[in-house]
Coordinates of C-alpha atoms in Angstrom, one line a residue:
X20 CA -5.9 49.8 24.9
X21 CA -7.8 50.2 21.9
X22 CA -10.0 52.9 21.3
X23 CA -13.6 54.3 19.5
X24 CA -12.1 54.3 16.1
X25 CA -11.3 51.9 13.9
X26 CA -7.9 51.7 12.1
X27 CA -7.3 49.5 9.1
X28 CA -3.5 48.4 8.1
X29 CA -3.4 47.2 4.3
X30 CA -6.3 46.6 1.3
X31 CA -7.3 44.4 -1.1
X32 CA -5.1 45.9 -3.4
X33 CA -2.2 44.2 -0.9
X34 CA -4.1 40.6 -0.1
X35 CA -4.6 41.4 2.9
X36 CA -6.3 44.2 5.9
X37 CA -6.3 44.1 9.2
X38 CA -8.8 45.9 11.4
X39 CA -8.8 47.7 14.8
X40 CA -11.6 48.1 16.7
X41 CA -12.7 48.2 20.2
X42 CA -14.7 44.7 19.5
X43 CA -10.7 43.2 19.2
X44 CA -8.5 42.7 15.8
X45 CA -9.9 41.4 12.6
X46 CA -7.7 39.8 9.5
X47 CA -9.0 39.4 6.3
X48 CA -7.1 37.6 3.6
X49 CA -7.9 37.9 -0.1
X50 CA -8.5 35.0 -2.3
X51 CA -5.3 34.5 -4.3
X52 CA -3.2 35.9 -2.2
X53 CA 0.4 35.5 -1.1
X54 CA 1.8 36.5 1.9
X55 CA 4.4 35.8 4.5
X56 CA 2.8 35.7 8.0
X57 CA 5.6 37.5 9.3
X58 CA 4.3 40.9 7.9
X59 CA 0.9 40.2 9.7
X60 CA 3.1 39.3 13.0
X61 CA 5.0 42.1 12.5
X62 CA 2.0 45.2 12.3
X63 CA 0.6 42.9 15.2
X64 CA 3.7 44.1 17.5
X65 CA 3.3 47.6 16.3
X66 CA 0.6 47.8 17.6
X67 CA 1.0 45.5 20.8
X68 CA -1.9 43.4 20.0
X69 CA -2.5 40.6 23.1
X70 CA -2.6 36.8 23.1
X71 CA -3.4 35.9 19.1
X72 CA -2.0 33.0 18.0
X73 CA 0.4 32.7 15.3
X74 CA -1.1 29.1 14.3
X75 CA -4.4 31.2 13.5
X76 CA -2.6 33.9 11.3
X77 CA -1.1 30.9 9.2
X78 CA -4.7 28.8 9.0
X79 CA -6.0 32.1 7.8
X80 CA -3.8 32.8 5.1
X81 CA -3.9 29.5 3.8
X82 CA -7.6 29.6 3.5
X83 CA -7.6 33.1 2.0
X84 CA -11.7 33.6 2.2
X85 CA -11.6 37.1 1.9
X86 CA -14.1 37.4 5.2
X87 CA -12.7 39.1 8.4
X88 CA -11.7 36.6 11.2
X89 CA -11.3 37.6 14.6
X90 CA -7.3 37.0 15.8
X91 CA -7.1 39.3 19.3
X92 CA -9.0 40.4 21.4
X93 CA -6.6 43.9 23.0
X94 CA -4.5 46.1 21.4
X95 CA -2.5 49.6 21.6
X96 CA -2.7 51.3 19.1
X97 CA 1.0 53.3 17.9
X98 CA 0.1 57.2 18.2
X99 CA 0.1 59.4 15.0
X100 CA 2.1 62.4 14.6
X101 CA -0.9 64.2 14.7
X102 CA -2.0 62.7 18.1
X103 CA 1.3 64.1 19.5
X104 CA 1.2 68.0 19.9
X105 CA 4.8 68.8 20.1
X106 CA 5.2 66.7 17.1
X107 CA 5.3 68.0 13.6
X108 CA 3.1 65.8 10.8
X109 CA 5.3 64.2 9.1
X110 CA 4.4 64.1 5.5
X111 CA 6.3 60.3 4.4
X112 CA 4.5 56.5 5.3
X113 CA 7.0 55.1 7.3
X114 CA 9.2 52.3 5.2
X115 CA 9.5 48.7 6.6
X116 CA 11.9 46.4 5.4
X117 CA 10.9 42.8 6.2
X118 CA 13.9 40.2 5.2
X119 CA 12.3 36.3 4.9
X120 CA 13.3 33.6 7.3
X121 CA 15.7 32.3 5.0
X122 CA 17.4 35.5 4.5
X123 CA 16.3 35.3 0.3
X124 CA 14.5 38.4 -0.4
X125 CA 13.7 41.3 1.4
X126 CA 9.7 43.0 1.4
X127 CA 9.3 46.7 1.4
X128 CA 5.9 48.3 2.7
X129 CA 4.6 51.3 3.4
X130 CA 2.8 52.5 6.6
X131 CA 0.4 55.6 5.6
X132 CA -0.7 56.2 8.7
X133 CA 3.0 57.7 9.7
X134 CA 1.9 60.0 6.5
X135 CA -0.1 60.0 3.2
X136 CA 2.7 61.0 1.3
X137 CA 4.8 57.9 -0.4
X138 CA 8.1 57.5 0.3
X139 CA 10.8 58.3 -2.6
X140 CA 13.2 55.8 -3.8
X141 CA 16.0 57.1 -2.6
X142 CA 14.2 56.9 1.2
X143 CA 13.9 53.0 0.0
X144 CA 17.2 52.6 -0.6
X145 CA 18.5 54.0 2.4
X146 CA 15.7 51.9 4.7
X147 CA 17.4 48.8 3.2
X148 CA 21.2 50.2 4.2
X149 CA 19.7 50.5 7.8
X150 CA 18.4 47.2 7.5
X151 CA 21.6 46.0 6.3
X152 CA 20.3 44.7 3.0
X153 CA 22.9 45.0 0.4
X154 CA 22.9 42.4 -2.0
X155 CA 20.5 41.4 -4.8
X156 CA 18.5 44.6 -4.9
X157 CA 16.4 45.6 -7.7
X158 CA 16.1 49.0 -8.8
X159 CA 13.4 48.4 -10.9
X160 CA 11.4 47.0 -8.6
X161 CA 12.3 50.1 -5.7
X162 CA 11.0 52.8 -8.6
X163 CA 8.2 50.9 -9.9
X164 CA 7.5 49.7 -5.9
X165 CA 7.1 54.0 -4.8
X166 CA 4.4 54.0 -7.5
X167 CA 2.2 52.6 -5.1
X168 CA 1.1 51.7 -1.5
X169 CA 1.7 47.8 -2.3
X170 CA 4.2 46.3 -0.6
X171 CA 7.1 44.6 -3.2
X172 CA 10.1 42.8 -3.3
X173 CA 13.1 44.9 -3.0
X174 CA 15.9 42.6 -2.7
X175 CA 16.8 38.8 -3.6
X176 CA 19.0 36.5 -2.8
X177 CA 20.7 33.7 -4.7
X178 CA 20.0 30.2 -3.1
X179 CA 22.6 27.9 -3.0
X180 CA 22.6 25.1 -5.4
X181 CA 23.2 21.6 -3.7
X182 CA 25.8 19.2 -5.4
X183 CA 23.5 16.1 -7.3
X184 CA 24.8 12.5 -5.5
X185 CA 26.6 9.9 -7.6
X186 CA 23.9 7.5 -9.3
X187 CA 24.5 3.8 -10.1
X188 CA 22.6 3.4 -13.6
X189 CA 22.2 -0.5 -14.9
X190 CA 22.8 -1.7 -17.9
X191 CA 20.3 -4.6 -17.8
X192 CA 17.1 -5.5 -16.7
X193 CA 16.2 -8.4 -14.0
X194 CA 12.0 -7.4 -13.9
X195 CA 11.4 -10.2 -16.0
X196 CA 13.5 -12.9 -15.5
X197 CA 11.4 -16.0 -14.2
X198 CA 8.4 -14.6 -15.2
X199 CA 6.4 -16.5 -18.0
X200 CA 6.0 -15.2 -20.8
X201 CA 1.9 -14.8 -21.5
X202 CA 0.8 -16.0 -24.9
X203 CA -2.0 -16.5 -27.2
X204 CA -5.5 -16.4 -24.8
X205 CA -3.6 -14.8 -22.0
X206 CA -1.9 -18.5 -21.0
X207 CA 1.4 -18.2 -19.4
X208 CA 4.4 -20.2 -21.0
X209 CA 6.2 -22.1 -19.0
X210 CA 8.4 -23.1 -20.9
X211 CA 10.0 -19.7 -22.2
X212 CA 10.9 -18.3 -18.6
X213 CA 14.0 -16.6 -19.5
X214 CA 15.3 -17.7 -15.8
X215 CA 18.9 -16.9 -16.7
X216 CA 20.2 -13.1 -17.5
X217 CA 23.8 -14.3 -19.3
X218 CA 26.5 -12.0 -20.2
X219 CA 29.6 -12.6 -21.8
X220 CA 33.0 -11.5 -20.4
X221 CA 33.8 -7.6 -20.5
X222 CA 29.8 -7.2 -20.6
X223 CA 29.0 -3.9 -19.5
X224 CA 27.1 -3.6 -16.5
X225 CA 26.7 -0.5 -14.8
X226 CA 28.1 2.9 -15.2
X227 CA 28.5 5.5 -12.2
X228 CA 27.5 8.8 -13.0
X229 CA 29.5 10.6 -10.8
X230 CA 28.8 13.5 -8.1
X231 CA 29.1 17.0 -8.5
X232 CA 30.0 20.1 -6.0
X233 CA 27.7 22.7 -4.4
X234 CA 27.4 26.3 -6.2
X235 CA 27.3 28.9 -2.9
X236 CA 24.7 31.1 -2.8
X237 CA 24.6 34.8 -1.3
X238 CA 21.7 36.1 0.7
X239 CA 20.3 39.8 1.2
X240 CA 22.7 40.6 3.8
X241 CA 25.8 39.7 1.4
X242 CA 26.8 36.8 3.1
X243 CA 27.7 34.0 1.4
X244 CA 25.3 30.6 2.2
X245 CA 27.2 27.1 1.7
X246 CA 25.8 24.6 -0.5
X247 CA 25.7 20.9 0.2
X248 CA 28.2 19.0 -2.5
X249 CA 26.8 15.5 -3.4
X250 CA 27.6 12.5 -1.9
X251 CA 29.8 9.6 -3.4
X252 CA 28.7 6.0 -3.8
X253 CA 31.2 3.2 -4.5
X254 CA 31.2 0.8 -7.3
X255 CA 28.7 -2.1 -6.8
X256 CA 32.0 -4.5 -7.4
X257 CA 30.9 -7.8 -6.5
X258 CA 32.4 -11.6 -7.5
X259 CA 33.9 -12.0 -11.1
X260 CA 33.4 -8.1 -11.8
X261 CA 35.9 -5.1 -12.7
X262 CA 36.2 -1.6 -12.8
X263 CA 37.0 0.3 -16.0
X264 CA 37.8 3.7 -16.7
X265 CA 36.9 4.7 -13.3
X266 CA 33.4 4.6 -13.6
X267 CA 32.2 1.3 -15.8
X268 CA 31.4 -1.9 -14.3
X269 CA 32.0 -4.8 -16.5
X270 CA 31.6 -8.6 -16.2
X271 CA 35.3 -10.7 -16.0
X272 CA 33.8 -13.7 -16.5
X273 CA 31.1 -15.6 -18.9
X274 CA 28.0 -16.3 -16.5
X275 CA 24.7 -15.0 -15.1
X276 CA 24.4 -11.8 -13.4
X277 CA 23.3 -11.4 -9.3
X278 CA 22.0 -8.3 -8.9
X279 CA 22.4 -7.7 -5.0
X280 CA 21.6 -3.7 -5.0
X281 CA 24.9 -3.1 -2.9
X282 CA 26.8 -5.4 -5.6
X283 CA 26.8 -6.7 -8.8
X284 CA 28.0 -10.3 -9.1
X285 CA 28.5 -12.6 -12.3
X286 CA 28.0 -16.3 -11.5
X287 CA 29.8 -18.9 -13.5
X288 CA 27.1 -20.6 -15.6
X289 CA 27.1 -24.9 -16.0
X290 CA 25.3 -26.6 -18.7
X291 CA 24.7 -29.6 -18.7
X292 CA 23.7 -31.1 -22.4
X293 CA 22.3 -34.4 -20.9
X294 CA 20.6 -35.0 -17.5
X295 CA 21.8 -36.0 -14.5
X296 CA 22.4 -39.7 -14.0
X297 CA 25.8 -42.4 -13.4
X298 CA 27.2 -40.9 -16.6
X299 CA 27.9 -37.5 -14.5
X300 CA 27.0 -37.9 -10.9
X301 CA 25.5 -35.4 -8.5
X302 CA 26.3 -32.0 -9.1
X303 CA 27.6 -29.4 -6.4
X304 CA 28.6 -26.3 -8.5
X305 CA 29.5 -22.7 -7.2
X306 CA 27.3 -20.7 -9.7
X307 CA 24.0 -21.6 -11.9
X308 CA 23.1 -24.8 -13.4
X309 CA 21.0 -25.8 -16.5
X310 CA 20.2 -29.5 -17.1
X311 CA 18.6 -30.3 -20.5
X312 CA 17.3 -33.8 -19.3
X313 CA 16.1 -35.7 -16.2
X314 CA 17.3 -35.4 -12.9
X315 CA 17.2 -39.8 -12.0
X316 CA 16.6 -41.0 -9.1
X317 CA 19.3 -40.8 -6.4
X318 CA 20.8 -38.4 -7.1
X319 CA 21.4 -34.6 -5.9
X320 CA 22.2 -31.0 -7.5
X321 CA 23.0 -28.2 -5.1
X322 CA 24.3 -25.0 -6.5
X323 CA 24.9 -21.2 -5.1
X324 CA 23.1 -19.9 -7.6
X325 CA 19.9 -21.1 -9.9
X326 CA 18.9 -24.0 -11.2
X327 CA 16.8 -25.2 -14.4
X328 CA 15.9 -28.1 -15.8
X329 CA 14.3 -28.8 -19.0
X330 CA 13.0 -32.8 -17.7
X331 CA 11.7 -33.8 -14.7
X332 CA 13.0 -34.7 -11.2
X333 CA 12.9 -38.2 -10.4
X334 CA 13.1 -38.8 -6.6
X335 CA 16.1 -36.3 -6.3
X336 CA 17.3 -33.7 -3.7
X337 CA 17.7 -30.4 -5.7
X338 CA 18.8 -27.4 -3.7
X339 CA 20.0 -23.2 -5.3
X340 CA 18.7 -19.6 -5.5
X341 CA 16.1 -20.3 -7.6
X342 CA 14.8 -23.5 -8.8
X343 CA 13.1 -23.9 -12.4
X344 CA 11.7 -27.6 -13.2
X345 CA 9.8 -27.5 -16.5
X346 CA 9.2 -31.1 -16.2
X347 CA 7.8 -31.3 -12.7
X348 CA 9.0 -33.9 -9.4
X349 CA 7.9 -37.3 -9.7
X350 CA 8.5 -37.5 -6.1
X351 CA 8.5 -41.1 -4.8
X352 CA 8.5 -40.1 -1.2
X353 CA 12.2 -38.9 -1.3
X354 CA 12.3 -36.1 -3.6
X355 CA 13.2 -33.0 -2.1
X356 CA 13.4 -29.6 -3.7
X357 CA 15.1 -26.5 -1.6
X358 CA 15.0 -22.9 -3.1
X359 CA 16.8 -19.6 -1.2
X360 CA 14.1 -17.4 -3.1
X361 CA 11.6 -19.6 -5.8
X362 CA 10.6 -22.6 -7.1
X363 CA 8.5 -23.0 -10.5
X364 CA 7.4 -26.5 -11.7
X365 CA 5.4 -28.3 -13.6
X366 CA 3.6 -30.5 -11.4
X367 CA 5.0 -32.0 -8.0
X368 CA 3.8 -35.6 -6.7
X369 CA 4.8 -37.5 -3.4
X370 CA 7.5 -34.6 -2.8
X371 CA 9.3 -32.3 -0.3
X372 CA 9.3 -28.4 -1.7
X373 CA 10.4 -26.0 -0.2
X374 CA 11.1 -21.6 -0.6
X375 CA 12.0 -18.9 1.1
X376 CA 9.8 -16.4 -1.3
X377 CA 7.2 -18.5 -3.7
X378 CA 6.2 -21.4 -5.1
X379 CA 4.8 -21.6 -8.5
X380 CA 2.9 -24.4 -10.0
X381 CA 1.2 -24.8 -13.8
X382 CA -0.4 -28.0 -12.9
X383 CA -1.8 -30.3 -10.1
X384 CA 0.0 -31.1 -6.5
X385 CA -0.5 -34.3 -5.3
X386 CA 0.4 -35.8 -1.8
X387 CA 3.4 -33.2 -1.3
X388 CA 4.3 -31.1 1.2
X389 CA 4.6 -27.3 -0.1
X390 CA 6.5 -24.5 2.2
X391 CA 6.1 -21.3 1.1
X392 CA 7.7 -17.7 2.9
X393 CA 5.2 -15.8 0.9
X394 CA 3.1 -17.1 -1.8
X395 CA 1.9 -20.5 -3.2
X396 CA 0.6 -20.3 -6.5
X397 CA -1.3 -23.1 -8.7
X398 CA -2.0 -21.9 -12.7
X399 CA -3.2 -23.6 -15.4
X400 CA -6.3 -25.8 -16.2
X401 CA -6.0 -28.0 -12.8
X402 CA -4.6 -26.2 -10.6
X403 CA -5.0 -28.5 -7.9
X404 CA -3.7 -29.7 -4.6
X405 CA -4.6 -32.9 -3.1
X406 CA -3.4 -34.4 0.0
X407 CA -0.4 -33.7 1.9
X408 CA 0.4 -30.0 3.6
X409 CA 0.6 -26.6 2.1
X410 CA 2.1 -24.4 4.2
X411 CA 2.6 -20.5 3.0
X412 CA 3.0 -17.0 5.3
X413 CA 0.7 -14.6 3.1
X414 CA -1.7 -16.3 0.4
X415 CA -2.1 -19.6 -1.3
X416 CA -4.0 -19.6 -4.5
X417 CA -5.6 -22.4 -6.8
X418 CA -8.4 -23.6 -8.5
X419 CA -9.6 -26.2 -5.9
X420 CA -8.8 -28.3 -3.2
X421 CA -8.5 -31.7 -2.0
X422 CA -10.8 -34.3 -4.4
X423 CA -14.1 -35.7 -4.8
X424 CA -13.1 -38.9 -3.0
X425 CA -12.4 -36.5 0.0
X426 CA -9.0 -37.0 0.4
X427 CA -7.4 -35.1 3.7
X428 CA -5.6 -32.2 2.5
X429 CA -4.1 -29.8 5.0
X430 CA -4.1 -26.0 4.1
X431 CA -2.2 -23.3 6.0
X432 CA -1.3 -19.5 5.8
X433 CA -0.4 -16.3 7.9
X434 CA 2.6 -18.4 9.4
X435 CA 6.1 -18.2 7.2
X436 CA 7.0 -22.0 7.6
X437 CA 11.0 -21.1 7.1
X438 CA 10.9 -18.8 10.0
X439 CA 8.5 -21.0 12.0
X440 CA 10.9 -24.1 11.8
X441 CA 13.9 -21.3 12.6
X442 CA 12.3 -20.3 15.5
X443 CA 11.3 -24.3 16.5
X444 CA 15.3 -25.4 16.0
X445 CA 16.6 -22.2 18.1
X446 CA 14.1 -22.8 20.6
X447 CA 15.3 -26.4 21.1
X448 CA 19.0 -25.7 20.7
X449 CA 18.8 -22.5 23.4
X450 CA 17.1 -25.1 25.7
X451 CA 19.4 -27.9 25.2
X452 CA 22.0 -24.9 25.8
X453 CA 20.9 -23.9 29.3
X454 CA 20.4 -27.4 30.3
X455 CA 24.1 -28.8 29.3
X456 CA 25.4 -25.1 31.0
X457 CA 23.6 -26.1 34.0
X458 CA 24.9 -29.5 33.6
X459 CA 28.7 -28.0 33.8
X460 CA 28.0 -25.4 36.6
X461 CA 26.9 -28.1 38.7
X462 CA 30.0 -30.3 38.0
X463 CA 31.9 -27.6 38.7
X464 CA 30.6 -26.7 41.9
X465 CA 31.2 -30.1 42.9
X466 CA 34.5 -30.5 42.0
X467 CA 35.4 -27.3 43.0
X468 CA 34.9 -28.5 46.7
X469 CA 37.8 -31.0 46.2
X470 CA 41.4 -31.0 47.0
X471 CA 42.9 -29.9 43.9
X472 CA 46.2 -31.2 45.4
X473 CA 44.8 -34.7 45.6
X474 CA 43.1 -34.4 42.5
X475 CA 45.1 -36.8 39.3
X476 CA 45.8 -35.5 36.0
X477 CA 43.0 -36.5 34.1
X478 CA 40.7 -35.1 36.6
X479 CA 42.3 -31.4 36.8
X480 CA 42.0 -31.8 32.8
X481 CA 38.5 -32.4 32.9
X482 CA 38.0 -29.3 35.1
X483 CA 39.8 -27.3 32.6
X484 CA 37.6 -28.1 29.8
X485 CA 34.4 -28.3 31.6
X486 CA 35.3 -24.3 32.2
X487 CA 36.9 -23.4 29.2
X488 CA 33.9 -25.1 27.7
X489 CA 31.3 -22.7 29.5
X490 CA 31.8 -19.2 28.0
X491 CA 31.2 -20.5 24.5
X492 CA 28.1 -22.6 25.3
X493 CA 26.8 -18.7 27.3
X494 CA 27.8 -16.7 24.2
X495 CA 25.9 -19.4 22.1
X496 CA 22.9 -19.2 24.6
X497 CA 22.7 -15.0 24.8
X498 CA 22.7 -15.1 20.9
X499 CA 20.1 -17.6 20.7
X500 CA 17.8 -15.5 23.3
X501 CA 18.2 -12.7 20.8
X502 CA 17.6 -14.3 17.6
X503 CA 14.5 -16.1 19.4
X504 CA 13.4 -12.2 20.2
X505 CA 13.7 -11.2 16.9
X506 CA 12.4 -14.1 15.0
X507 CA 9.0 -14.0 17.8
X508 CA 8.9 -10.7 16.8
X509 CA 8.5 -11.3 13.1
X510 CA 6.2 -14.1 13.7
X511 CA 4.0 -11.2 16.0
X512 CA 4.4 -9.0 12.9
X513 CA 3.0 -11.7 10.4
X514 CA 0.1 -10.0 8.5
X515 CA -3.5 -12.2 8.2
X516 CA -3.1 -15.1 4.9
X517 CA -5.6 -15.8 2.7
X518 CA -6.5 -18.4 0.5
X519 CA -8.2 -17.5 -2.6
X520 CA -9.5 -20.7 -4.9
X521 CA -11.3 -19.9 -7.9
X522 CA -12.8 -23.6 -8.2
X523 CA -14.2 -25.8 -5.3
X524 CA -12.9 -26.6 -1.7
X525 CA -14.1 -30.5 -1.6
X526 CA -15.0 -32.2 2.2
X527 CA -11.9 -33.1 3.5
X528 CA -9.9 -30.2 3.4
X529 CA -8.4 -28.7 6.6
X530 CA -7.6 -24.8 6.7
X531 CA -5.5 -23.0 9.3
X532 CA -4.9 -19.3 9.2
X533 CA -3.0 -18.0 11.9
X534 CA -2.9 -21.0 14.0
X535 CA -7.5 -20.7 13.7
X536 CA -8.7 -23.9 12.2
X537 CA -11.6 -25.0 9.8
X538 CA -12.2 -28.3 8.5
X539 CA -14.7 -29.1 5.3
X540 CA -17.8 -30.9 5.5
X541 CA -19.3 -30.0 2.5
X542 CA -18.1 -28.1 -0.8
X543 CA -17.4 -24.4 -1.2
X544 CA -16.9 -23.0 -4.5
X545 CA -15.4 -19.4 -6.1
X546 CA -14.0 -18.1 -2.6
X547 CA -11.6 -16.7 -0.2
X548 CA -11.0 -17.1 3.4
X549 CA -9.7 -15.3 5.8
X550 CA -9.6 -14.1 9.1
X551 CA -11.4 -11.9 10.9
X552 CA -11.7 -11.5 14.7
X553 CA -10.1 -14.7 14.9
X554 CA -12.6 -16.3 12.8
X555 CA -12.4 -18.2 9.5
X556 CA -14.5 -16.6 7.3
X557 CA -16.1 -17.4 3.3
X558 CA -16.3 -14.6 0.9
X559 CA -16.9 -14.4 -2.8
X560 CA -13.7 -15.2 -5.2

């Protein structure tokens, strides 16, 4: 139990004093001051103070006020020699050796209430051999340390140093490719887009910088502490690409690079002087395409990779990565345009488009529908979408919708179109699934109450494949129920869309954001809907 006096362990001069009274157990930590709270715990324990809390002792250090805070309330405090009468005084402060969590350095401090005399170096040295601390000690620091009552670091470790992992480093740059380049007046260029990276065969690519090894470390107590070694990463090899010299990546072919993080891929690159029309037919390439001409009517380019043409599409299916019109689509209510990540045009009219990521448009939109994963973006001096249905997941942006003559034009974000028409064609094909495997089971059952014996060829043969027939049609249902899971999921996960139109939103014009509808009576200019609590709301551009 604590008694009438009060007893103080450390100063200002240390960062930090703690006080023992009969009102409990004060700390006080000096500005500026750093300390391990495991010197605090440890005087604590000497002195068998009750129920403080270690979460306190850390808060306290970290604030470092310099103004006493109450940690405990009971405490016993360790008798002096002087208190015990058989006892001689001693005339040293007892040594304590406190060694960090991670075994790196060892603190030496001095008790004075044990004695007022300060311990030598050579008492030092030997308090570190009976705390078993044998490695990294500084002598400079143990002479220049008994000069004082301040507590010092005695001891340090070497930490280990980890290995560094192996790093892919690129020899090109993608950031820019399909961007526009802005001009004069801060107008975007359509027409320098730069779609295409192209390299020539034994290009290089990438170079692998390779990992290294670990250097161990030793600790206080002389053992030795592993280090991690860093890790390996393969080559990103990908299609028409070779490894030289171990650690260079270079192209084997003339084409475009894919850059697909886990590979690097060169895709052979057509170009097509003319356009496309009876002198060369439709086009189905593995790789890019570039058209310098039209695209006529009738006919159909799909390629793996991206596809860019310098005219305009003509009533024409055009299907790749990316898709790059600088002409525009003249539509004529069979042109359809199909892009795995973008499309950029011109202008579409009385079309189909359709991408995964965005659509980009430098001119007007008329009577087409537009489906967008992401964004659907209008530049230029029109900017404008009349009639048909634009469909996009996150934002649609323009300077105005539908016309003055109030033509309908149907508007609609916060719903990825790709994955909603995914989710609409696995929905129909799990139910056609479970009806046609209903269909079997029954016939089955029926059959199975025959005479097999009296049953003819044909008929056993029929039984055969109706069952061999059911456990694909199951496995085809079961991963159907998963992907519609996942894809309702994703849907749930669909942030609000917004439509942002820096012009006017003429009468006619039908919004839907997440599935909440508004139709236009009247005009609304410089603004940008969106939803909140399920409501369609106007706010300034």
């Amino acid at each position: 139990m604590a008694d009438d006096e009060v007893r103080t362990e450390g100063s200002e001069e240390e960062g930090y004093l703690l006080q023992f009274s009969a009102d409990g157990v004060f700390l006080t930590i000096y500005p500026l001051t750093v300390i391990d709270s495991a010197v605090i715990t440890r005087i604590l324990d000497e002195y068998q103070a009750e129920d403080y809390d270690e979460g306190d002792i850390v808060r306290i250090i970290k604030s470092a006020s310099g103004e006493p805070e109450k940690i405990a309330d009971k405490y016993t405090a360790p008798k002096k020699n002087a208190d015990i009468d058989e006892a001689v005084p001693e005339e040293y402060a007892k040594i304590f050796v406190d060694v960090s969590k991670d075994r790196m350095e060892a603190v030496v401090r001095f008790d004075l209430t044990y004695g007022s005399k300060l311990p030598t170096a050579d008492m030092v040295r030997d308090a570190l051999k009976e705390k078993k601390v044998v490695y990294g000690i500084d002598e400079e620091a143990i002479e220049k340390g008994v000069q004082s009552a301040s507590f010092f670091v005695a001891a340090t470790g070497i930490p280990p140093k980890h290995g560094q992992n192996a790093v892919i480093e690129r020899k090109f740059d993608l950031s820019d490719a399909g961007k526009p380049k802005i001009g004069a007046n801060d107008r975007a260029n359509y027409k320098d887009l730069n779609l295409f990276h192209l390299v020539k065969r034994n290009t290089l690519l990438a170079v692998r910088i390779p990992h290294t090894d670990g250097v161990p470390g030793k600790d206080v107590y002389g053992n030795t502490v592993a280090a991690k070694n860093g890790r390996p990463v393969p080559m990103p090899v990908g299609k028409n690409t070779k490894v030289i010299e171990d650690n260079k990546l270079v192209a084997a072919i003339d084409g475009q690079i894919i850059d697909k993080k886990s590979t690097i891929a060169v895709d052979p690159h057509l170009v097509l002087n003319s356009g496309v029309n009876v002198a060369t037919g439709s086009i189905d390439f593995t790789g890019s395409v570039e058209i310098k001409g039209n695209v006529e009517q009738g006919f159909v380019v799909k390629a793996t990779g991206d596809v860019e043409i310098s005219g305009t599409v003509n009533g024409s299916i055009i299907e790749g990565r990316n898709v790059f019109i600088k002409g525009g689509v003249n539509g004529m209510n069979r042109a359809r345009i199909k892009a795995a990540e973008d499309v950029r045009m011109a202008f579409a009219e009385s079309a189909d488009v359709e991408a995964r990521r965005d659509i980009y448009v430098s001119d007007v939109v008329l009577h087409t529908d537009l489906r967008a994963g992401k964004k659907i973006i209008l530049e230029g001096k029109k900017a404008q979408i009349v009639g048909g249905k634009t469909e996009a997941g996150e934002e649609i942006r323009v300077n105005s919708l539908g016309n003055s003559s109030q033509v309908i034009t149907r508007v609609s974000v916060g719903i990825d179109p790709n994955l909603q028409g995914q989710y609409k064609e696995t929905v129909a094909r799990y139910k056609e699934g479970k009806k046609r495997l209903q269909q079997v089971t029954q016939m089955l059952a029926t059959l199975s109450k025959m005479d097999i014996s009296k049953l003819s060829e044909d008929r056993l043969e029929q039984i055969n494949q109706l069952t061999r027939s059911q456990f694909p049609l199951a496995g085809q249902i079961r991963r159907d129920e998963t992907t519609i899971k996942k894809l309702e999921q994703e849907l749930a996960d669909m942030k609000h869309g917004k439509i942002r139109v820096a012009g006017t939103i003429y009468p006619g014009v039908r919004v839907s954001i997440n599935s909440i509808q508004k139709q236009f009576l009247s005009e609304a200019k410089h603004c940008q809907l969106s939803l909140e609590d399920e409501v369609i709301v106007i706010s300034p551009y």
